[in-house]
Amino acid sequence: MSITLEEEIFGLAVNPFTKSPEMVRRYTLKNSKGMTVSVIQLGAIIQSVCLPDAYKKVEDVCLGFDDIASYLANKGAYIGGTLGRVANRVANGEYTFNDTKILVTKNIQDKFQLHGGFVGFDSVIWEVVQKSPEGVIFRHVSPHGHEGYPGKLTCLITYQLDNENRLWVRYEATTDRSTMVNLSSHAYFNLAGHGSGAKGLAEHTVEIASDHIVDTDELQIPTGKLIDVKDTVFDLRLPVLMRDRLMQFENRQIKGYDNCFVVNGGRVQKSVAKVAKIVHPPSCRVLEVWTDQPGMQFYTANNLTSIVGKNCTKYDRHGSFCVETEKFPDAMNHPEFPSISLEPNEKYRHEVLYWFKVEESWKCCCNNDPKASS
């Protein structure tokens, strides 16, 4: 059986540019293994990822909402959203390029920009340029000067699902004048099920192929230094249990992971490589993250508090995780970081593969399940 595509109306949203209401559609890709992925035009958001576990029990492992109003009401959590033009932080909402100071908007406490500003790519309604079993392609043209960024930026995002339970996400962008681009996805996952909360996340093991993290100050703005993870809570080069690790953050200012891990040797690769593996042993579900990017922000939902998500489920702190592949935060202000500048004759490319698996070898850890021995 090949991949199928279903299209339906998800709701109405006001276009932030035209101020007119527009219909937002949802597209659901389904494969032969019973896995489905739903994406919506608002923010090119990943709204749902459903897949069976080792015992054929299907769960939605991606946090999200059932309606547009909830996405708008909880905009500050960026749940499932596309981050752009520039994901993560821009110090003081400014940068200098070719001796010209560029001022961008400061949407956090009037101190810095986060995830593209007041109307980031998570808040716009993306046009659909392709919808087929081969994938869904969204397009957005960000006007010159939007949120302070120069250049008309034309972006494409392709979502593709295959029969190996691989969700491919490909970002492309071109500009008509020098600008900055660093796109990412703020999908929140919990392999025990989107509503399993902190108890479910605590059961996960996490492994990230990273020797260094990007050092940041108290506002989480990069200092320009990289920190060796050896002998720190950030050493995830071997699988660690989230329950044990998150307890070690209790006396820290930031209560959990919210760090850019340097992956792929801190360089953009020609093709995707595996940078992280997250496992939920009780269900045997696994998520591998493969990317060509030099960084991955690992975030354990430290700031989520009592949000009501799909099926009236409560989303709380430490009840999910994000694996945001990207170039480093505030890279435009750190020439030593991989560059996020884009010129008119260039094309920005960014590929990430979320590979969902069921690893039967974990069944030895699941003997408390009455079905495990059958």
Coordinates of C-alpha atoms in Angstrom, one line a residue:
M1 CA 0.0 0.0 0.0
S2 CA 1.3 3.4 -0.9
I3 CA 1.0 6.7 1.0
T4 CA -2.4 8.3 1.0
L5 CA -3.3 12.0 1.5
E6 CA -6.5 13.3 3.1
E7 CA -7.5 17.0 3.0
E8 CA -10.1 18.7 5.3
I9 CA -11.0 22.1 6.6
F10 CA -9.4 22.8 10.0
G11 CA -10.9 26.2 10.7
L12 CA -10.8 29.9 10.0
A13 CA -7.9 32.2 10.9
V14 CA -7.2 35.9 10.3
N15 CA -4.4 36.5 7.8
P16 CA -2.0 38.8 9.8
F17 CA -1.1 40.7 6.6
T18 CA -4.5 41.2 4.9
K19 CA -6.5 41.1 8.2
S20 CA -9.1 39.0 6.4
P21 CA -10.3 35.6 7.6
E22 CA -9.0 32.7 5.6
M23 CA -9.8 29.0 5.5
V24 CA -7.1 26.8 7.1
R25 CA -6.8 23.3 5.8
R26 CA -5.3 20.2 7.3
Y27 CA -3.5 17.6 5.3
T28 CA -3.0 14.1 6.7
L29 CA -0.4 11.7 5.2
K30 CA -0.9 8.0 6.0
N31 CA 1.5 5.1 5.4
S32 CA 1.2 1.3 5.2
K33 CA 2.4 0.9 8.8
G34 CA -0.6 2.8 10.3
M35 CA 1.4 6.0 10.9
T36 CA -0.2 9.3 10.1
V37 CA 1.1 12.9 10.1
S38 CA -1.1 15.9 10.0
V39 CA 0.0 19.4 9.0
I40 CA -2.0 22.6 8.8
Q41 CA -1.7 25.8 6.8
L42 CA -1.5 28.0 9.9
G43 CA 2.3 28.2 10.7
A44 CA 2.9 25.1 8.6
I45 CA 2.3 23.4 11.9
I46 CA 2.8 19.7 12.6
Q47 CA -0.6 19.1 14.3
S48 CA -0.4 15.4 14.9
V49 CA 1.9 12.3 14.5
C50 CA 0.1 9.0 15.3
L51 CA 1.9 5.7 15.3
P52 CA 1.5 2.2 16.9
D53 CA 3.8 0.9 19.6
A54 CA 5.2 -2.6 20.0
Y55 CA 1.8 -3.8 21.0
K56 CA 0.0 -2.2 18.1
K57 CA -1.5 0.5 20.3
V58 CA -1.7 3.7 18.4
E59 CA -1.0 7.0 20.1
D60 CA -0.6 10.6 19.0
V61 CA 3.0 11.5 20.0
C62 CA 2.9 15.2 19.0
L63 CA 1.4 17.9 21.1
G64 CA -1.1 20.2 19.4
F65 CA -4.7 21.6 19.4
D66 CA -8.0 20.6 17.9
D67 CA -8.9 24.1 16.8
I68 CA -7.4 27.4 15.5
A69 CA -8.5 29.4 18.6
S70 CA -6.3 27.3 20.9
Y71 CA -3.2 27.8 18.6
L72 CA -3.8 31.6 18.8
A73 CA -4.5 31.6 22.5
N74 CA -1.2 29.7 23.2
K75 CA 0.9 31.4 20.6
G76 CA 3.7 32.0 23.1
A77 CA 4.4 28.3 23.4
Y78 CA 5.0 27.9 19.6
I79 CA 3.4 24.5 19.7
G80 CA 4.2 22.6 16.5
G81 CA 5.0 25.9 14.7
T82 CA 7.6 26.8 12.0
L83 CA 10.2 29.2 13.4
G84 CA 11.4 32.0 11.1
R85 CA 12.8 34.1 9.6
V86 CA 15.3 33.5 12.4
A87 CA 14.7 30.8 14.9
N88 CA 15.8 31.3 18.5
R89 CA 17.2 34.6 19.9
V90 CA 18.6 37.8 18.4
A91 CA 20.5 39.8 21.0
N92 CA 19.2 43.4 21.5
G93 CA 17.1 42.9 18.3
E94 CA 19.9 44.1 16.1
Y95 CA 22.9 43.0 14.0
T96 CA 25.4 44.7 11.7
F97 CA 25.9 43.6 8.1
N98 CA 28.3 45.3 5.7
D99 CA 28.8 48.2 8.2
T100 CA 25.0 48.7 8.3
K101 CA 23.1 48.3 11.6
I102 CA 19.8 46.4 11.0
L103 CA 17.2 46.8 13.7
V104 CA 14.7 43.9 14.0
T105 CA 11.7 43.7 16.4
K106 CA 12.1 42.9 20.0
N107 CA 9.2 40.7 21.0
I108 CA 10.5 39.5 24.4
Q109 CA 10.5 42.2 27.2
D110 CA 11.7 44.7 24.6
K111 CA 15.1 43.1 25.1
F112 CA 15.6 40.7 22.3
Q113 CA 13.9 38.9 19.4
L114 CA 12.7 35.3 19.7
H115 CA 11.6 33.0 16.8
G116 CA 11.2 35.8 14.2
G117 CA 9.4 38.5 16.2
F118 CA 5.8 39.4 16.8
V119 CA 4.4 37.7 13.6
G120 CA 6.8 34.8 13.0
F121 CA 6.4 32.1 10.5
D122 CA 4.4 30.2 13.1
S123 CA 1.6 32.8 12.8
V124 CA 1.2 33.2 9.1
I125 CA -1.1 31.2 6.8
W126 CA 1.0 29.2 4.3
E127 CA 0.0 28.7 0.8
V128 CA -0.2 25.1 -0.5
V129 CA 1.7 24.6 -3.7
Q130 CA 1.6 20.8 -3.8
K131 CA -0.6 18.2 -2.1
S132 CA -0.1 14.6 -3.1
P133 CA 0.9 11.3 -1.6
E134 CA 4.5 12.4 -2.5
G135 CA 4.2 15.2 0.1
V136 CA 2.7 18.5 1.0
I137 CA 4.6 21.7 0.0
F138 CA 3.8 25.0 1.8
R139 CA 5.0 28.4 0.5
H140 CA 5.3 31.7 2.2
V141 CA 6.6 35.0 0.9
S142 CA 7.9 37.2 3.7
P143 CA 7.8 40.8 2.6
H144 CA 10.9 43.1 2.6
G145 CA 11.2 44.8 6.0
H146 CA 8.9 42.3 7.9
E147 CA 9.9 42.3 11.6
G148 CA 12.8 44.4 10.5
Y149 CA 14.5 41.9 8.1
P150 CA 15.7 43.1 4.7
G151 CA 14.7 41.3 1.5
K152 CA 11.6 39.6 0.2
L153 CA 12.1 36.0 1.4
T154 CA 10.4 33.2 -0.5
C155 CA 10.2 30.0 1.6
L156 CA 9.1 26.4 0.8
I157 CA 8.6 23.7 3.3
T158 CA 8.1 20.1 2.2
Y159 CA 6.5 17.4 4.4
Q160 CA 7.0 13.9 3.2
L161 CA 6.1 10.6 4.9
D162 CA 7.4 7.2 3.7
N163 CA 6.6 3.5 4.6
E164 CA 9.6 3.3 6.9
N165 CA 7.9 5.7 9.3
R166 CA 10.2 8.5 8.2
L167 CA 8.9 12.1 8.3
W168 CA 11.1 14.2 6.0
V169 CA 11.0 18.0 6.4
R170 CA 12.8 20.1 3.9
Y171 CA 13.2 23.9 4.1
E172 CA 14.2 26.1 1.2
A173 CA 14.5 29.9 0.9
T174 CA 15.6 32.5 -1.6
T175 CA 15.9 36.3 -1.2
D176 CA 16.1 39.3 -3.4
R177 CA 18.6 41.1 -1.2
S178 CA 21.1 40.2 1.6
T179 CA 19.3 38.9 4.7
M180 CA 19.4 36.4 7.6
V181 CA 17.6 33.0 7.6
N182 CA 17.6 30.2 10.2
L183 CA 14.4 28.1 10.0
S184 CA 13.3 25.4 12.4
S185 CA 10.3 23.5 13.8
H186 CA 8.9 23.8 17.3
A187 CA 7.1 20.5 17.3
Y188 CA 6.8 19.0 20.9
F189 CA 6.9 15.2 21.2
N190 CA 6.2 12.6 23.9
L191 CA 6.7 9.1 22.7
A192 CA 4.4 7.8 25.5
G193 CA 1.6 9.8 24.0
H194 CA 1.0 13.6 23.7
G195 CA -1.0 13.6 26.9
S196 CA 1.2 11.4 29.1
G197 CA 2.8 14.4 30.8
A198 CA 5.8 14.5 33.0
K199 CA 5.4 10.9 34.0
G200 CA 5.7 9.8 30.4
L201 CA 8.6 12.0 29.6
A202 CA 10.5 10.8 32.7
E203 CA 10.5 7.3 31.2
H204 CA 12.4 8.4 28.1
T205 CA 16.1 7.9 27.4
V206 CA 17.8 10.6 25.4
E207 CA 21.0 10.4 23.5
I208 CA 22.5 13.4 21.6
A209 CA 25.7 13.1 19.6
S210 CA 27.2 16.3 20.8
D211 CA 30.5 17.3 22.5
H212 CA 29.6 20.9 23.1
I213 CA 26.7 23.2 23.8
V214 CA 26.4 26.9 23.0
D215 CA 27.1 28.9 26.1
T216 CA 24.5 31.5 27.0
D217 CA 23.9 34.2 29.6
E218 CA 20.9 34.6 32.0
L219 CA 18.7 35.7 29.1
Q220 CA 19.8 32.6 27.1
I221 CA 21.7 34.9 24.7
P222 CA 24.9 33.2 23.4
T223 CA 28.2 34.5 24.8
G224 CA 30.1 33.3 21.7
K225 CA 31.7 30.4 23.6
L226 CA 31.1 26.7 23.3
I227 CA 31.1 24.6 26.5
D228 CA 32.5 21.1 26.6
V229 CA 29.7 18.7 27.9
K230 CA 32.2 16.4 29.6
D231 CA 31.3 15.8 33.3
T232 CA 28.2 18.0 33.0
V233 CA 24.4 17.5 33.0
F234 CA 24.6 18.2 29.2
D235 CA 26.6 15.1 28.4
L236 CA 24.1 13.0 26.5
R237 CA 26.5 11.1 24.4
L238 CA 25.3 7.9 26.0
P239 CA 21.6 7.3 26.7
V240 CA 20.4 8.9 29.9
L241 CA 17.1 8.6 31.7
M242 CA 15.1 11.9 31.7
R243 CA 13.8 11.3 35.2
D244 CA 17.3 11.2 36.6
R245 CA 18.6 14.1 34.5
L246 CA 15.7 16.6 35.0
M247 CA 16.1 16.2 38.8
Q248 CA 19.6 17.6 38.5
F249 CA 18.2 21.0 37.3
E250 CA 16.2 21.7 40.5
N251 CA 18.8 24.1 41.8
R252 CA 19.5 25.8 38.5
Q253 CA 17.9 29.0 37.1
I254 CA 16.6 27.2 34.1
K255 CA 14.7 24.2 35.2
G256 CA 15.5 21.7 32.4
Y257 CA 17.1 21.5 29.0
D258 CA 16.8 24.5 26.7
N259 CA 20.2 24.4 25.0
C260 CA 21.6 24.4 21.5
F261 CA 23.7 21.3 21.2
V262 CA 26.5 21.4 18.6
V263 CA 26.0 18.5 16.3
N264 CA 27.6 17.4 13.0
G265 CA 30.9 18.9 14.2
G266 CA 29.3 22.3 14.2
R267 CA 29.2 22.4 10.4
V268 CA 26.5 22.2 7.7
Q269 CA 26.6 18.7 6.1
K270 CA 26.0 17.7 2.5
S271 CA 23.4 15.1 3.6
V272 CA 21.6 14.2 6.8
A273 CA 23.3 12.4 9.7
K274 CA 21.9 11.0 12.9
V275 CA 22.3 13.5 15.7
A276 CA 19.8 12.2 18.4
K277 CA 18.0 9.2 19.5
I278 CA 15.1 9.3 22.0
V279 CA 13.6 6.1 23.3
H280 CA 10.5 5.3 25.4
P281 CA 11.2 1.8 26.6
P282 CA 7.7 0.9 27.9
S283 CA 6.1 1.4 24.5
C284 CA 9.3 0.6 22.5
R285 CA 8.8 3.7 20.5
V286 CA 11.9 5.4 19.2
L287 CA 12.6 8.8 17.5
E288 CA 15.8 9.3 15.7
V289 CA 16.7 12.8 14.5
W290 CA 18.7 13.1 11.3
T291 CA 19.8 16.5 10.0
D292 CA 22.3 18.4 7.9
Q293 CA 22.4 21.3 10.4
P294 CA 25.2 22.2 12.8
G295 CA 22.9 22.7 15.9
M296 CA 19.9 21.2 17.6
Q297 CA 18.0 23.0 20.4
F298 CA 16.9 20.4 22.9
Y299 CA 14.0 21.7 25.1
T300 CA 12.1 19.9 27.8
A301 CA 9.0 22.2 27.9
N302 CA 10.2 24.0 31.0
N303 CA 7.8 26.9 30.4
L304 CA 4.6 25.0 29.6
T305 CA 2.0 25.4 32.3
S306 CA -1.5 23.9 32.3
I307 CA -2.2 24.3 28.6
V308 CA -5.3 22.4 27.4
G309 CA -4.4 20.5 24.3
K310 CA -6.0 17.9 22.0
N311 CA -8.8 15.8 23.5
C312 CA -8.9 18.2 26.5
T313 CA -5.5 16.9 27.6
K314 CA -3.4 19.0 30.0
Y315 CA 0.1 19.9 28.8
D316 CA 2.5 20.8 31.6
R317 CA 6.2 21.4 32.3
H318 CA 8.5 18.6 31.5
G319 CA 5.7 16.7 29.7
S320 CA 7.3 16.8 26.3
F321 CA 10.5 17.6 24.4
C322 CA 11.5 19.6 21.3
V323 CA 14.4 18.8 19.0
E324 CA 14.8 22.0 16.9
T325 CA 17.5 21.5 14.2
E326 CA 19.0 24.8 13.3
K327 CA 22.1 26.9 13.0
F328 CA 23.2 28.5 16.3
P329 CA 21.2 31.2 18.1
D330 CA 22.1 34.9 17.5
A331 CA 24.6 33.7 14.8
M332 CA 24.4 37.0 13.0
N333 CA 26.2 38.6 16.0
H334 CA 28.9 35.9 16.2
P335 CA 31.1 35.7 13.1
E336 CA 32.7 32.5 14.7
F337 CA 29.3 30.7 14.4
P338 CA 28.2 29.1 11.1
S339 CA 26.7 31.9 9.0
I340 CA 23.0 32.4 8.6
S341 CA 23.3 35.1 5.9
L342 CA 21.6 34.5 2.6
E343 CA 22.5 36.4 -0.6
P344 CA 20.2 36.8 -3.7
N345 CA 22.3 34.2 -5.7
E346 CA 22.1 31.6 -3.0
K347 CA 19.5 29.1 -1.8
Y348 CA 19.0 28.3 1.9
R349 CA 18.5 24.6 2.4
H350 CA 17.8 22.7 5.7
E351 CA 16.8 19.1 5.9
V352 CA 15.6 17.1 8.9
L353 CA 14.3 13.6 9.2
Y354 CA 12.2 12.4 12.1
W355 CA 12.6 8.6 11.9
F356 CA 10.0 6.9 14.1
K357 CA 10.7 3.3 15.0
V358 CA 9.5 0.5 17.2
E359 CA 12.5 -1.4 18.6
E360 CA 11.4 -4.8 19.7
S361 CA 14.7 -5.4 21.6
W362 CA 13.2 -3.1 24.3
K363 CA 10.5 -5.7 25.0
C364 CA 12.8 -7.1 27.7
C365 CA 12.0 -3.9 29.6
C366 CA 8.3 -4.3 29.1
N367 CA 7.6 -7.5 30.9
N368 CA 5.2 -5.8 33.2
D369 CA 2.8 -5.6 30.2
P370 CA 0.5 -8.6 30.2
K371 CA 0.7 -8.7 26.3
A372 CA 4.5 -8.7 26.2
S373 CA 4.8 -12.5 26.5
S374 CA 2.0 -13.3 24.0

